[in-house]
mmCIF file with all atom_site columns, C-alpha atoms in Angstrom:
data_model
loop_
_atom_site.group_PDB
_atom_site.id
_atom_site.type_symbol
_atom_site.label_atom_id
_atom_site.label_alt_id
_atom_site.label_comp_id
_atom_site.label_asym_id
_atom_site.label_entity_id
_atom_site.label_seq_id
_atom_site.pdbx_PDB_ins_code
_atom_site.Cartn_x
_atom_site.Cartn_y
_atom_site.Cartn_z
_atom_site.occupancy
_atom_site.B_iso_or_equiv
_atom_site.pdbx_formal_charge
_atom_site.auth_seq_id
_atom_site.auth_comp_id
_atom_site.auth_asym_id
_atom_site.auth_atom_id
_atom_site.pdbx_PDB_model_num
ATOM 1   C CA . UNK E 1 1   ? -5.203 -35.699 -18.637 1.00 23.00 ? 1   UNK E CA 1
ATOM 2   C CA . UNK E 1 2   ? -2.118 -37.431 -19.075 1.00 31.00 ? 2   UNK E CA 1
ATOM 3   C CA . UNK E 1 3   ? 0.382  -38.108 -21.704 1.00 36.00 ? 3   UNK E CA 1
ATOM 4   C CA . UNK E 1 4   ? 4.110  -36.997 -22.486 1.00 40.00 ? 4   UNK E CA 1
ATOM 5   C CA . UNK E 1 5   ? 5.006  -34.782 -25.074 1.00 47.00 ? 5   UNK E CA 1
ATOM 6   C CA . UNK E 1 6   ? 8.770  -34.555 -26.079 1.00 50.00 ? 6   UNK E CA 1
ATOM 7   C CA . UNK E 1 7   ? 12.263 -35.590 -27.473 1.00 48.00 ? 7   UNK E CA 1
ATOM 8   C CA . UNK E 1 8   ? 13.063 -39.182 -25.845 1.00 48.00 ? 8   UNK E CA 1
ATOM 9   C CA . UNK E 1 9   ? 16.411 -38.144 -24.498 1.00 53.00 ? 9   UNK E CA 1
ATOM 10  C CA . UNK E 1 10  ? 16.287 -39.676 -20.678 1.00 66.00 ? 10  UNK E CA 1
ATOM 11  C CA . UNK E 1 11  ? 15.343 -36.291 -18.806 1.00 94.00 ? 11  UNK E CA 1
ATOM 12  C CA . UNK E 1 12  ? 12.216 -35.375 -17.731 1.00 98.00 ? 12  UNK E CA 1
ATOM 13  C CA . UNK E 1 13  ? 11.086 -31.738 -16.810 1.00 98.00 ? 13  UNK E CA 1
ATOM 14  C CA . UNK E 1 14  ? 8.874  -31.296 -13.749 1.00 98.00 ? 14  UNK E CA 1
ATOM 15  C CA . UNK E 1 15  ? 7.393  -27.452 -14.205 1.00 98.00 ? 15  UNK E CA 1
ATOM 16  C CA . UNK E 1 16  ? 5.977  -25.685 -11.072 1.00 98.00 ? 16  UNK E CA 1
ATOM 17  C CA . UNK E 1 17  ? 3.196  -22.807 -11.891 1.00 98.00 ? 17  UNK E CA 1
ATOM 18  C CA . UNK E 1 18  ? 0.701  -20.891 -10.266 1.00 97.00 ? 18  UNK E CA 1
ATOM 19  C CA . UNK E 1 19  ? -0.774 -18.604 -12.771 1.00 96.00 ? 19  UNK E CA 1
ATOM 20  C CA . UNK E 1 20  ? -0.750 -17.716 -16.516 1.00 95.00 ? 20  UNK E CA 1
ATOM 21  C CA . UNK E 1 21  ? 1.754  -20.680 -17.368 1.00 96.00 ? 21  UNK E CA 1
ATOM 22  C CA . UNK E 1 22  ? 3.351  -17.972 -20.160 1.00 96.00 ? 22  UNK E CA 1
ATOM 23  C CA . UNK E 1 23  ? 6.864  -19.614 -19.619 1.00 98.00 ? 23  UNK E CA 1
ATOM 24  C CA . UNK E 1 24  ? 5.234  -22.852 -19.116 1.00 98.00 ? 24  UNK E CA 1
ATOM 25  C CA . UNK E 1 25  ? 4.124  -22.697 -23.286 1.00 98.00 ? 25  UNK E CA 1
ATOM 26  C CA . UNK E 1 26  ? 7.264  -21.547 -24.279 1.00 98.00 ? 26  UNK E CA 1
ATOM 27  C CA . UNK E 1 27  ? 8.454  -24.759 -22.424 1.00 98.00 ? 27  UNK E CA 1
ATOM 28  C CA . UNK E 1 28  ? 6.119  -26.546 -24.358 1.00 98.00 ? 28  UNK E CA 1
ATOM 29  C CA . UNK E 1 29  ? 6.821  -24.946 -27.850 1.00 98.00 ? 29  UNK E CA 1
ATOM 30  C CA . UNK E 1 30  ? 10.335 -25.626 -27.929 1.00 97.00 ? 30  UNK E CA 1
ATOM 31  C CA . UNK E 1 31  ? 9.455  -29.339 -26.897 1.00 97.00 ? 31  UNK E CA 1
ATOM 32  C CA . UNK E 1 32  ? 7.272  -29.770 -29.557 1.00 96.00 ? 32  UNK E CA 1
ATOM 33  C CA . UNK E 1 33  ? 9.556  -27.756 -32.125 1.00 96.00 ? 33  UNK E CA 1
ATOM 34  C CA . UNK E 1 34  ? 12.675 -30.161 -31.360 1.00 94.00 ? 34  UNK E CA 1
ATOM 35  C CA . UNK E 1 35  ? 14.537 -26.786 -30.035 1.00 95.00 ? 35  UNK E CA 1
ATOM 36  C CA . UNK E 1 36  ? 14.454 -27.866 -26.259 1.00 96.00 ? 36  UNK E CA 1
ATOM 37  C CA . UNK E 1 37  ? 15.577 -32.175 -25.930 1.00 95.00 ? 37  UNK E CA 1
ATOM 38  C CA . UNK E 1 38  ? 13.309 -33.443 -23.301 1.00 97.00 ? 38  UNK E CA 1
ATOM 39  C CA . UNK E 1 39  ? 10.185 -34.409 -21.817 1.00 97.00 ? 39  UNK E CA 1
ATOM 40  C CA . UNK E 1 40  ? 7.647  -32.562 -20.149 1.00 98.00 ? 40  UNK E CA 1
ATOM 41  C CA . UNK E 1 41  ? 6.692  -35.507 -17.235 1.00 98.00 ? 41  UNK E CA 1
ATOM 42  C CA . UNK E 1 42  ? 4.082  -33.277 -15.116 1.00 98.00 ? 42  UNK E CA 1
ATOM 43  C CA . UNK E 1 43  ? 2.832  -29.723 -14.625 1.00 98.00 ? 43  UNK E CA 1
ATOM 44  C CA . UNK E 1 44  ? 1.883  -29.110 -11.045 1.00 98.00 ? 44  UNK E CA 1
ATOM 45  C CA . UNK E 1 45  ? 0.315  -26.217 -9.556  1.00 98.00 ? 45  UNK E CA 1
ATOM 46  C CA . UNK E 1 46  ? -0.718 -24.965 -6.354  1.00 97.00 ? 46  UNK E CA 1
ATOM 47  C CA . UNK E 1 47  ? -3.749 -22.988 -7.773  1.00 97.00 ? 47  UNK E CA 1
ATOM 48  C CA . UNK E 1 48  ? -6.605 -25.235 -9.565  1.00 97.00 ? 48  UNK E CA 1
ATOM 49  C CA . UNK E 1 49  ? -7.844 -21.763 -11.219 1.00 97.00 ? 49  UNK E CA 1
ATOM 50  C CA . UNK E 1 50  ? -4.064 -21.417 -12.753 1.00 98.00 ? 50  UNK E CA 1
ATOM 51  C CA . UNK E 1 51  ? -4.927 -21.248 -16.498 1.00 97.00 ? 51  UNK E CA 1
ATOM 52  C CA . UNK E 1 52  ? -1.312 -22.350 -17.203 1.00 98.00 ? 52  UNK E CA 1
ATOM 53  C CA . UNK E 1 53  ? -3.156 -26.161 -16.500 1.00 98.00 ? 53  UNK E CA 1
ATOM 54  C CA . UNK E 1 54  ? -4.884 -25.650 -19.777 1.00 98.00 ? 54  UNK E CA 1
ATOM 55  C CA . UNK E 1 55  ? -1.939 -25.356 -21.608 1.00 97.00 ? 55  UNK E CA 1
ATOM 56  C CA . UNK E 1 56  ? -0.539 -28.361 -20.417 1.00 98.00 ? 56  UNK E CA 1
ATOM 57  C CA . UNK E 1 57  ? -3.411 -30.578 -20.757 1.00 97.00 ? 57  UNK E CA 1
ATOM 58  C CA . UNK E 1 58  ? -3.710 -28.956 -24.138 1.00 97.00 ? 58  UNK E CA 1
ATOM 59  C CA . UNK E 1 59  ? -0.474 -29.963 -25.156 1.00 97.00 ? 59  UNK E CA 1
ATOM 60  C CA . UNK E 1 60  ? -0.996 -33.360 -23.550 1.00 97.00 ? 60  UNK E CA 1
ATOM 61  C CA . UNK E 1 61  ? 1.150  -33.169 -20.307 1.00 98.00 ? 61  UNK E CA 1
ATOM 62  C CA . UNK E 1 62  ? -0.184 -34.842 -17.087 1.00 98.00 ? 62  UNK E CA 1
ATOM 63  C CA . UNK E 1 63  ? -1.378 -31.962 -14.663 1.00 98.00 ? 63  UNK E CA 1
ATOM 64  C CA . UNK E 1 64  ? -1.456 -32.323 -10.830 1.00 98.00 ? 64  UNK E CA 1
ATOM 65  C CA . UNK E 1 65  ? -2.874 -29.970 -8.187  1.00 98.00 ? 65  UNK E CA 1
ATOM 66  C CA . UNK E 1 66  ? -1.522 -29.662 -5.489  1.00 97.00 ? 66  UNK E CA 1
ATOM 67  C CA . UNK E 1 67  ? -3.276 -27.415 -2.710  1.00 96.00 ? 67  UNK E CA 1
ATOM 68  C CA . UNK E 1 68  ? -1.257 -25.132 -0.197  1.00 94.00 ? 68  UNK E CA 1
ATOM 69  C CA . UNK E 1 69  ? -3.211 -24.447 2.329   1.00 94.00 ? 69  UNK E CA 1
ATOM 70  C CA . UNK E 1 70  ? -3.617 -25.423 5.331   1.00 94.00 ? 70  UNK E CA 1
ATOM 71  C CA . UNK E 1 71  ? -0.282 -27.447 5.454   1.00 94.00 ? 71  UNK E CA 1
ATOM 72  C CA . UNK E 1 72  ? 3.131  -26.109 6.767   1.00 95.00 ? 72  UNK E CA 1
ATOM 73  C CA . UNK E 1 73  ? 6.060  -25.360 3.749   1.00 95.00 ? 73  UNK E CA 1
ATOM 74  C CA . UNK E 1 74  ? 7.729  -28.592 4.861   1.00 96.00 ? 74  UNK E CA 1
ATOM 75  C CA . UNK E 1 75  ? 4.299  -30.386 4.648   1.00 97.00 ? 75  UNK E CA 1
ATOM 76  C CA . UNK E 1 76  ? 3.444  -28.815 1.764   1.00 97.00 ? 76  UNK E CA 1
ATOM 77  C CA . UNK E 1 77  ? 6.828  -29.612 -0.155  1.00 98.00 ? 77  UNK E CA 1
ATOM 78  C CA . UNK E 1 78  ? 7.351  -32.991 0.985   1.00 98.00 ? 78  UNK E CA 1
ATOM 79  C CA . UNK E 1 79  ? 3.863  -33.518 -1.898  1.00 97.00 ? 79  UNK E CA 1
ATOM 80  C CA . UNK E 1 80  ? 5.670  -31.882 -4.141  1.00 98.00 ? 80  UNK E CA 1
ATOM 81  C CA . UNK E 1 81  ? 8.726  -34.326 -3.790  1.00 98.00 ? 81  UNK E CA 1
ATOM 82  C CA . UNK E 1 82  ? 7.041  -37.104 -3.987  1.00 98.00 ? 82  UNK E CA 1
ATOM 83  C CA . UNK E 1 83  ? 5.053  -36.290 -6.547  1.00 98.00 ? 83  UNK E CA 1
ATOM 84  C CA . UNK E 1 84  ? 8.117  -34.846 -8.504  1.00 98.00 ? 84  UNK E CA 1
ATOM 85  C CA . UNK E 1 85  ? 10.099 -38.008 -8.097  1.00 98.00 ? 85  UNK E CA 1
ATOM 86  C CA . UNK E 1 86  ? 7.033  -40.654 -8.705  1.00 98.00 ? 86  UNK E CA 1
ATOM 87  C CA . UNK E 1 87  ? 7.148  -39.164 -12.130 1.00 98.00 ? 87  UNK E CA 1
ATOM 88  C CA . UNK E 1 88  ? 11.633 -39.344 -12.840 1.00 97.00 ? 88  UNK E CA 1
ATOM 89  C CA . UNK E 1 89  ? 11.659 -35.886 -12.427 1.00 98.00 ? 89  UNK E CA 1
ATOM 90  C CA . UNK E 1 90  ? 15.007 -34.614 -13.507 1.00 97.00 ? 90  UNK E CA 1
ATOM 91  C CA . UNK E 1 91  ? 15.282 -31.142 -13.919 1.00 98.00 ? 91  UNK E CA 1
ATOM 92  C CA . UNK E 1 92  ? 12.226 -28.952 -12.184 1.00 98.00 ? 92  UNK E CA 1
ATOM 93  C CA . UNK E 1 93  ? 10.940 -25.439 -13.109 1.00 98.00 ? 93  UNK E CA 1
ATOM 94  C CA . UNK E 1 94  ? 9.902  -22.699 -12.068 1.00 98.00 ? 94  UNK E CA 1
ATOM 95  C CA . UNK E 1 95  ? 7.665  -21.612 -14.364 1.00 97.00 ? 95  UNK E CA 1
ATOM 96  C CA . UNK E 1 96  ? 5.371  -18.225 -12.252 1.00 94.00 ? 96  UNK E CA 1
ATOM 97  C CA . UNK E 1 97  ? 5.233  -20.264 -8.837  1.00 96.00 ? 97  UNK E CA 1
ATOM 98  C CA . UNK E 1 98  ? 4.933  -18.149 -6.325  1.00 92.00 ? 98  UNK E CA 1
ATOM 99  C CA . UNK E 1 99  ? 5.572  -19.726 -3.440  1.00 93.00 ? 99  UNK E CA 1
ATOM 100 C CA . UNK E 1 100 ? 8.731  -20.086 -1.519  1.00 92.00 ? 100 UNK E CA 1
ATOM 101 C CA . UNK E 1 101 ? 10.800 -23.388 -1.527  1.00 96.00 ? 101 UNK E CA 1
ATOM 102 C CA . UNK E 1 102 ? 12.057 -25.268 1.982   1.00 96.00 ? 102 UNK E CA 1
ATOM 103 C CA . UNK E 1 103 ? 15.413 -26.229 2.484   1.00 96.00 ? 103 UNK E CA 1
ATOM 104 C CA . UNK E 1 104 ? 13.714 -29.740 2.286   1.00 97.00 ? 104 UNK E CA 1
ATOM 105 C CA . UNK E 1 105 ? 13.089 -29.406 -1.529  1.00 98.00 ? 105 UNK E CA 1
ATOM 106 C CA . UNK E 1 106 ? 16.030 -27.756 -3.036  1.00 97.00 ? 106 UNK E CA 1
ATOM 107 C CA . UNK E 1 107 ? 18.065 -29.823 -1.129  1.00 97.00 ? 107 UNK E CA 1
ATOM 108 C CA . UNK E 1 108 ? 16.081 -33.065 -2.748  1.00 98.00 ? 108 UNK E CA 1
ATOM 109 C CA . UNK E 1 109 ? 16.878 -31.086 -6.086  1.00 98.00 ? 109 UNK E CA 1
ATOM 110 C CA . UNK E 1 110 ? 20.232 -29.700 -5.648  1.00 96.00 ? 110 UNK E CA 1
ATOM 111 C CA . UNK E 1 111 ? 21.642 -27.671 -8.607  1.00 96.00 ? 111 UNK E CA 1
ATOM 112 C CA . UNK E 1 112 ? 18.362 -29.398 -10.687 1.00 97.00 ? 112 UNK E CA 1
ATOM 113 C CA . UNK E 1 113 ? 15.994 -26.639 -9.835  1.00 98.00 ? 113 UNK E CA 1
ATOM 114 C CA . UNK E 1 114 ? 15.705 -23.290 -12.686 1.00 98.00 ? 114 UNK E CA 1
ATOM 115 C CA . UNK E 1 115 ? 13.908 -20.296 -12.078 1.00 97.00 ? 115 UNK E CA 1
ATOM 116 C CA . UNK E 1 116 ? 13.829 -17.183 -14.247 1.00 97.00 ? 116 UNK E CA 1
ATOM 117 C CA . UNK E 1 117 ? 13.401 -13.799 -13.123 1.00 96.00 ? 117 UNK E CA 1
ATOM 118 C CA . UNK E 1 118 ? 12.703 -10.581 -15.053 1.00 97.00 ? 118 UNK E CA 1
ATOM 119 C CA . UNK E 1 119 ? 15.825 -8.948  -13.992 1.00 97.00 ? 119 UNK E CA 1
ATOM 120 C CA . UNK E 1 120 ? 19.704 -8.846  -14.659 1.00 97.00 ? 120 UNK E CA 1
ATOM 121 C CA . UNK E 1 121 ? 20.597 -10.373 -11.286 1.00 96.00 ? 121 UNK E CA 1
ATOM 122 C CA . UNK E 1 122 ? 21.873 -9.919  -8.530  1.00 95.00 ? 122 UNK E CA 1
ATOM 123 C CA . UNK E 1 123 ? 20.069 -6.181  -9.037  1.00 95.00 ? 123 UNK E CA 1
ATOM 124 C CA . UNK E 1 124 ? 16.405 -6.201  -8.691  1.00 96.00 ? 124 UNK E CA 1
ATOM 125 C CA . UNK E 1 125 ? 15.530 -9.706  -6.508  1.00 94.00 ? 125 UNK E CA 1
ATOM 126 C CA . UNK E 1 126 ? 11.956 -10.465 -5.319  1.00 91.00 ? 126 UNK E CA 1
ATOM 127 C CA . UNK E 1 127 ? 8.574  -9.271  -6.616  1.00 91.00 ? 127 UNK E CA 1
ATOM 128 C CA . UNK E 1 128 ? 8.258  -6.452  -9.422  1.00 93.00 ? 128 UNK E CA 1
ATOM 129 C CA . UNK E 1 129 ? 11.475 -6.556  -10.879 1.00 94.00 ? 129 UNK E CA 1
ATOM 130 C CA . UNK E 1 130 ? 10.788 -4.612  -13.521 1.00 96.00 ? 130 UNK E CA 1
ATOM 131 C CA . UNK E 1 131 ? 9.075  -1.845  -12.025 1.00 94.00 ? 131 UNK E CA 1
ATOM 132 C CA . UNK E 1 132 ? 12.101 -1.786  -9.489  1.00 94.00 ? 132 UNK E CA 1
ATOM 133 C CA . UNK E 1 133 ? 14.545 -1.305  -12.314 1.00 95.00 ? 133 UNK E CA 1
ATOM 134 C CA . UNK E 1 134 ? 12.815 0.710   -14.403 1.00 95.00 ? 134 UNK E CA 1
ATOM 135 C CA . UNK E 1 135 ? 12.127 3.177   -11.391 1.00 95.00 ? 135 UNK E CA 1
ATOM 136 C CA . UNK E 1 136 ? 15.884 2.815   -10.718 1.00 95.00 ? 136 UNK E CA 1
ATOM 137 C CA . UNK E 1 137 ? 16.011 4.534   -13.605 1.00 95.00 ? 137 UNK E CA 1
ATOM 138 C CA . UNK E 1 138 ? 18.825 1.794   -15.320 1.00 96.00 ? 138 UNK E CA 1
ATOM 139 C CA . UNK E 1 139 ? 20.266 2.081   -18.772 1.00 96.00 ? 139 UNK E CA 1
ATOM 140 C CA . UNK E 1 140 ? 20.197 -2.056  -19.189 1.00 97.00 ? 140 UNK E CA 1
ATOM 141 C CA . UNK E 1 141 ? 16.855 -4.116  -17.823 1.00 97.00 ? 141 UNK E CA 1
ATOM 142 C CA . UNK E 1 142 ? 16.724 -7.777  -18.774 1.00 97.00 ? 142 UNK E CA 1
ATOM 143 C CA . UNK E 1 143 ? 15.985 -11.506 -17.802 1.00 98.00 ? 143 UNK E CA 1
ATOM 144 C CA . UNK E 1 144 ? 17.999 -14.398 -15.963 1.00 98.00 ? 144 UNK E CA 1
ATOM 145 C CA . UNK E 1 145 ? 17.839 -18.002 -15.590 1.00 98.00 ? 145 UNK E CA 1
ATOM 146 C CA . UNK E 1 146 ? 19.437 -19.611 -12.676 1.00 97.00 ? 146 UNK E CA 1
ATOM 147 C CA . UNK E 1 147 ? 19.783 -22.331 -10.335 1.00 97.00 ? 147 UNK E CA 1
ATOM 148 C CA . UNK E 1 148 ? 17.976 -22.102 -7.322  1.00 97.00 ? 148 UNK E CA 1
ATOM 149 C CA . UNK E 1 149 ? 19.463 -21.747 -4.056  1.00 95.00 ? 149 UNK E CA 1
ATOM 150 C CA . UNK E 1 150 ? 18.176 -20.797 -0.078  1.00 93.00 ? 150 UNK E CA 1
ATOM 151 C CA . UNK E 1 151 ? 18.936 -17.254 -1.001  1.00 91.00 ? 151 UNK E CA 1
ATOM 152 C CA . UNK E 1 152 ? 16.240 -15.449 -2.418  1.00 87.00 ? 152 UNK E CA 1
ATOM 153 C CA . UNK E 1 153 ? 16.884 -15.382 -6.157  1.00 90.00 ? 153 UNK E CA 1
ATOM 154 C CA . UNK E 1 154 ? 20.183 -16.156 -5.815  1.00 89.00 ? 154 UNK E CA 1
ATOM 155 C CA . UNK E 1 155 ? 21.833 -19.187 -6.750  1.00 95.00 ? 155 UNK E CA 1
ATOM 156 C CA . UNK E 1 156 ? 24.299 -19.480 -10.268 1.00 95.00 ? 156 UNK E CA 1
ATOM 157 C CA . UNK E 1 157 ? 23.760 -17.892 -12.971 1.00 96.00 ? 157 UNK E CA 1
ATOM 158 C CA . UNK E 1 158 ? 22.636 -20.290 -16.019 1.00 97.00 ? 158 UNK E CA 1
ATOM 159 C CA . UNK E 1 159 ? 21.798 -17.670 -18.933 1.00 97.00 ? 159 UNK E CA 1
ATOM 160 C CA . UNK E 1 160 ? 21.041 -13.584 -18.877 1.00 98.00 ? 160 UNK E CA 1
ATOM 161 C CA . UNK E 1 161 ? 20.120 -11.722 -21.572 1.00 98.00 ? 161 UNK E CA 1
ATOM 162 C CA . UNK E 1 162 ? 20.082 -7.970  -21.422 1.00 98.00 ? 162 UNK E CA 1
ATOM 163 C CA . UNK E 1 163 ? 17.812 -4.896  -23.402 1.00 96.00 ? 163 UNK E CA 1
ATOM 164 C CA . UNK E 1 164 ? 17.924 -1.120  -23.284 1.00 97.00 ? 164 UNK E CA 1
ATOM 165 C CA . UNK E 1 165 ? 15.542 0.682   -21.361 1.00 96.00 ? 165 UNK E CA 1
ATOM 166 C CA . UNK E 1 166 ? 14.406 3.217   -23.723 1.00 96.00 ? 166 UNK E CA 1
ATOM 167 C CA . UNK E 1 167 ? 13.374 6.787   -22.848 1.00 95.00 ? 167 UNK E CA 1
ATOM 168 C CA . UNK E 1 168 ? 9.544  5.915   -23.974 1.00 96.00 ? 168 UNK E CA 1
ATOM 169 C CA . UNK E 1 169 ? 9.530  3.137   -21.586 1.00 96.00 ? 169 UNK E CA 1
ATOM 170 C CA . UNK E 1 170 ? 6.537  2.728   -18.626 1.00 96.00 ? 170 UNK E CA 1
ATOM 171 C CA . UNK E 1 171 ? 6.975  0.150   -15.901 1.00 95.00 ? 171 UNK E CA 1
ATOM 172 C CA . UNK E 1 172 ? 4.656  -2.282  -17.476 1.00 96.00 ? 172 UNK E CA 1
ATOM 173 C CA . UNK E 1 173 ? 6.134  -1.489  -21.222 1.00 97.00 ? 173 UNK E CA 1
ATOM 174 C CA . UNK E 1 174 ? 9.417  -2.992  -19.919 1.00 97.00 ? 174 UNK E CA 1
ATOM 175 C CA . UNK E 1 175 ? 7.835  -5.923  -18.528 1.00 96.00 ? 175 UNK E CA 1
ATOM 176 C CA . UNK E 1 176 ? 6.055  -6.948  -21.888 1.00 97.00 ? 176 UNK E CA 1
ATOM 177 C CA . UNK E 1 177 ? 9.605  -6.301  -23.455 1.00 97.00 ? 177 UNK E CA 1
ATOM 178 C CA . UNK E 1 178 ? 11.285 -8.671  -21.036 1.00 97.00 ? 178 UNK E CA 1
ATOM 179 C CA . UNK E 1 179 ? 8.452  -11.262 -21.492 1.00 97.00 ? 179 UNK E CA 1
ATOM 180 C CA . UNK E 1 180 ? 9.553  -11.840 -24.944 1.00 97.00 ? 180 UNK E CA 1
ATOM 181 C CA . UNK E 1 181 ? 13.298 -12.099 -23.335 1.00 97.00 ? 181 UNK E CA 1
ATOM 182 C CA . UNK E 1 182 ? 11.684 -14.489 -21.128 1.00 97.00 ? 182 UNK E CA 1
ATOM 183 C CA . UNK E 1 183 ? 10.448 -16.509 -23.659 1.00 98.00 ? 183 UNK E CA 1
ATOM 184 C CA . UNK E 1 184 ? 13.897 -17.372 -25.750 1.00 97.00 ? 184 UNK E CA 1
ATOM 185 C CA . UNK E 1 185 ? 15.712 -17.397 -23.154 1.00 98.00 ? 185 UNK E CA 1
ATOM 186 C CA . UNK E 1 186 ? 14.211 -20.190 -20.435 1.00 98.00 ? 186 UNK E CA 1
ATOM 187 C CA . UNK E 1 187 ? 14.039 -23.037 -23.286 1.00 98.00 ? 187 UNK E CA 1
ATOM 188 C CA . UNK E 1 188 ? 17.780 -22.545 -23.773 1.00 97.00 ? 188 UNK E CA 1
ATOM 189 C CA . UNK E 1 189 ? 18.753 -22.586 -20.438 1.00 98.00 ? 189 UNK E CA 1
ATOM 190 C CA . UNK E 1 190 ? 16.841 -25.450 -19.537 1.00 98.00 ? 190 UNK E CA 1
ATOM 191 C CA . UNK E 1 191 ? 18.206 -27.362 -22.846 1.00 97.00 ? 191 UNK E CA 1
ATOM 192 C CA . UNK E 1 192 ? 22.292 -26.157 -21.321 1.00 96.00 ? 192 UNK E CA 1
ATOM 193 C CA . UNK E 1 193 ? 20.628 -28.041 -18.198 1.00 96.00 ? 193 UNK E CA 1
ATOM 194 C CA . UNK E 1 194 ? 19.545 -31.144 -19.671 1.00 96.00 ? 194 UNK E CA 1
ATOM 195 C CA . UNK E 1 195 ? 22.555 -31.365 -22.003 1.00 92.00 ? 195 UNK E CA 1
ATOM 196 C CA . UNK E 1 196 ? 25.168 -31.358 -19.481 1.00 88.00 ? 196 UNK E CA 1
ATOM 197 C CA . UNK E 1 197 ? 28.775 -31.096 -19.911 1.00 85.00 ? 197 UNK E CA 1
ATOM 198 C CA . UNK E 1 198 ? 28.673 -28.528 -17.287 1.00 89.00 ? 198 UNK E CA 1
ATOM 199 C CA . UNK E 1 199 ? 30.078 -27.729 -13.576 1.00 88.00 ? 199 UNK E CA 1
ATOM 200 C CA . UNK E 1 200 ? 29.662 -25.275 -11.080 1.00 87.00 ? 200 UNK E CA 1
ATOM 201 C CA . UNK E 1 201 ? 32.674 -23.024 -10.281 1.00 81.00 ? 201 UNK E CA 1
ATOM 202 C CA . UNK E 1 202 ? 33.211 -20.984 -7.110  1.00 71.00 ? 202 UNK E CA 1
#
């Protein structure tokens, strides 16, 4: 299905799933709200069973898949480039794609790649977050968007946004807590993005 839904400002989004696509429709809510100025150009995923592909094609976004296997990360990515850039990609993100990015592909996307992660980082990087901090036993749990880099969900800092772990908490009670984080808080970042007016210190 294809079709562009969005605020006609010059910058297209390029969003990268492989599951749910929960991030994906808050992507797509703020588009269609006016909250979030920009176009959703493609939703690609490396799953064909990923229901966040309903949600696009729902909303009237172009969906692509794009298979993994059987091809090398540089193979793989090199699709994703060129499939990113047919469609004036500006800003790509990660929206739940679980699959590490080449040096290739970030480089092709330098400081225009997002990714949020259910933590306050630096603490807590790679899988399970939440479970991670909440067995740390923390005071302060949270969410952060950043730019991606080669280090493993590192790169600068975009937006954070930080909640109290409570004493009633389970692992997967903070995660549900952070979702909603999640939710406000990647349509923002992405909009800082797309807006400009912004430079990268250090």
């Amino acid at each position: 299905m294809t079709g562009n839904r969005g605020n006609s400002t010059g910058k297209n989004l390029g969003v990268l799933i492989s599951g749910r696509g929960s991030n994906l429709q808050s992507i797509l809510d703020a588009v269609a709200a006016g909250r979030l100025a920009a176009t959703v150009a493609v939703v690609i995923s490396n799953r064909a069973d990923a229901a966040g592909l309903a949600r696009a094609a729902d909303a009237g976004v172009e969906t692509l898949v794009l298979d993994h296997r059987g091809q090398t990360r540089e193979q793989y990515d090199a699709q994703l480039i060129d499939a990113l850039r047919a469609r004036a990609v500006d800003v790509v993100c990660l929206a739940g794609f679980m699959r590490v990015l080449s040096a290739g592909f970030i480089e092709a996307f330098r400081d225009r790649i997002l990714n949020i992660h259910p933590s306050l980082l630096p603490a807590f990087p790679g899988v399970d977050a939440q479970r991670q901090a909440w067995e740390h036993g923390v005071k302060l749990a949270g969410a952060t968007v950043h730019l991606v880099d080669e280090s493993l969900d590192g790169g600068p800092i975009v937006r954070q946004e930080a909640i109290e772990v409570r004493a009633e908490d389970t692992a997967e009670s903070l995660a549900a807590r952070i979702l909603e984080i999640e939710h406000r808080l990647y349509p923002a970042a992405i909009g800082d993005v797309v807006r400009g007016g912004w430079r990268l210190e250090g």
